[in-house]
Amino acid sequence: MEIQHVIHDHRLSVIENWTTEGSCHAFGDLLDGPPIYGCNRCTFFVHKSCLDRLKPEVQSFFHPCPLVLSDNCYHEKCHVCFGQIYSNYRYQCKLGCYFSMHVACAQKPMVEYSDEEHTVQHFTHFHPLKPVVDSTLQKHEVVCAICEKLCSSSSSTYGCTECKFFLHKSCMTSIPRQLINHLIHPCTLLFLTTPLSRCCDKCGEDIISRIEFSCQSCFIHLHVKCALLPTVDSEDAKETQHFSHPHPLALIENHKDFNNEPRCVACVETCLAPTPTFRCSRRSCNHFFLHKSCALKLPYLPADMVEPPSHPQHYLLTITSLPYNDEIRTCGACNRGFDSCLIAYSCQEDRCGFNLHLDCSKLEPSFVLDGPDHFLTLIEKVADMTCHFCGANCCNFILRCLECDINIHIQCLPSAPKTISHKAHLHPLQLTKSPLEDELNSEEEAYNSEDEFYCDVCEQKRNKRELIYFCKECRFIAEAKCVISA
């Protein structure tokens, strides 16, 4: 009789009379008697009982994905019992979770719930969990592995005293196996147990409980408590986790506690009651305030999914709060600092240091200089820049190639249109300095004049020292940014 099994390439035959010594190739046990299957050509022999245990695919209670049988080439640790896998075979996740188990652990029978002992087998832990008596809670500091808060006699607690693993009953019954469309990470986050020591990719602290929510394909690992915090859109959320900040944010209960008027890090507007506002309560980040409305409007842009024209060489940009105790960060577009706006698009490449204001990230190139070499973006407010054509300082409105750090005045650019048509006005508009300044008596008077100058397109105040597009016949004035399109 011959069979084909997944653990060997050739068909295996029954060995009728086994008389020699040897070890089973599956689990290393002594081959002490029939029934034994083998391949004489490869000197491969195995117990029939071991073949029956080594199913090609199984579904384990401890992992939501299917598990497939695999060679154990690396002798890694089991992600359930955390022991070393010494046998020749293991079960690993079929869907690529980098999750491995002993064969015995994958086939471990579940402990049935017992009314006598109130024993529960839970997917968060390998051993059965039993109710923890009040005397244990009073003598020792017992912390729930899910919410990481103290367990008290007022709440039911289950635990494994051998591993010092404890759970609130409420946490144990409410924790999901997976999280879908989570604000911290767009992929599905699976609950995993792991023998590895990792840092939480949200709060940066060590994950010491050996349980986590993880996206293995993106190498994202999160504390269970960080992943389970209420989202911003929850109406009754007093504490939340937002993707723009590594720490949990708490809803401000009393705005009177703050002497100075705090400003939202997204819109830079003052945070005043009754506008709902979240704040980081950590001492190192106690200046981080975020309007709830701004938190809801901020687009979640994960790494590997953003490719702004302003930073083509790297596209790993994500919204984040920049470090507080760090060197001065500047925007790669306008060269201004982040003193009043601590949320930015930041490049995740090591040592890149490229950051963008939220508004600057929306800018598109307006002109091309020297063929396809330099894409120039019109930027309204800039700092400490010099025109590469005339050498003069650029105080406002500059055409800039962000990738090459080239800055050019509009009037210095040979390809800049001297005449332009725009839907806001019937006649063509010509590039010129402000005609209203010519009506003043001197250049000094023009500079110091308190007269307000407006753009007829956006109807907002404009800088009187900048060139504009002008219709002399109608005295129609337009800022360059309002008529130059991408």
XYZ file of C-alpha atoms in Angstrom, residues 37 91 98 122 128 173 233 244 285 314 379 424 438 469 472:
15
model
C 5.691 4.315 6.257
C 2.393 25.224 10.986
C 4.664 35.385 9.807
C -9.234 32.274 25.525
C -6.616 28.085 30.462
C -15.283 39.258 26.304
C -15.896 60.211 15.448
C -1.482 62.333 13.566
C 3.584 67.033 24.430
C 10.544 60.140 -1.998
C 4.437 79.706 -3.472
C -12.697 86.439 -14.013
C 2.396 104.958 -8.907
C -1.762 91.063 -13.491
C -5.405 99.218 -17.492
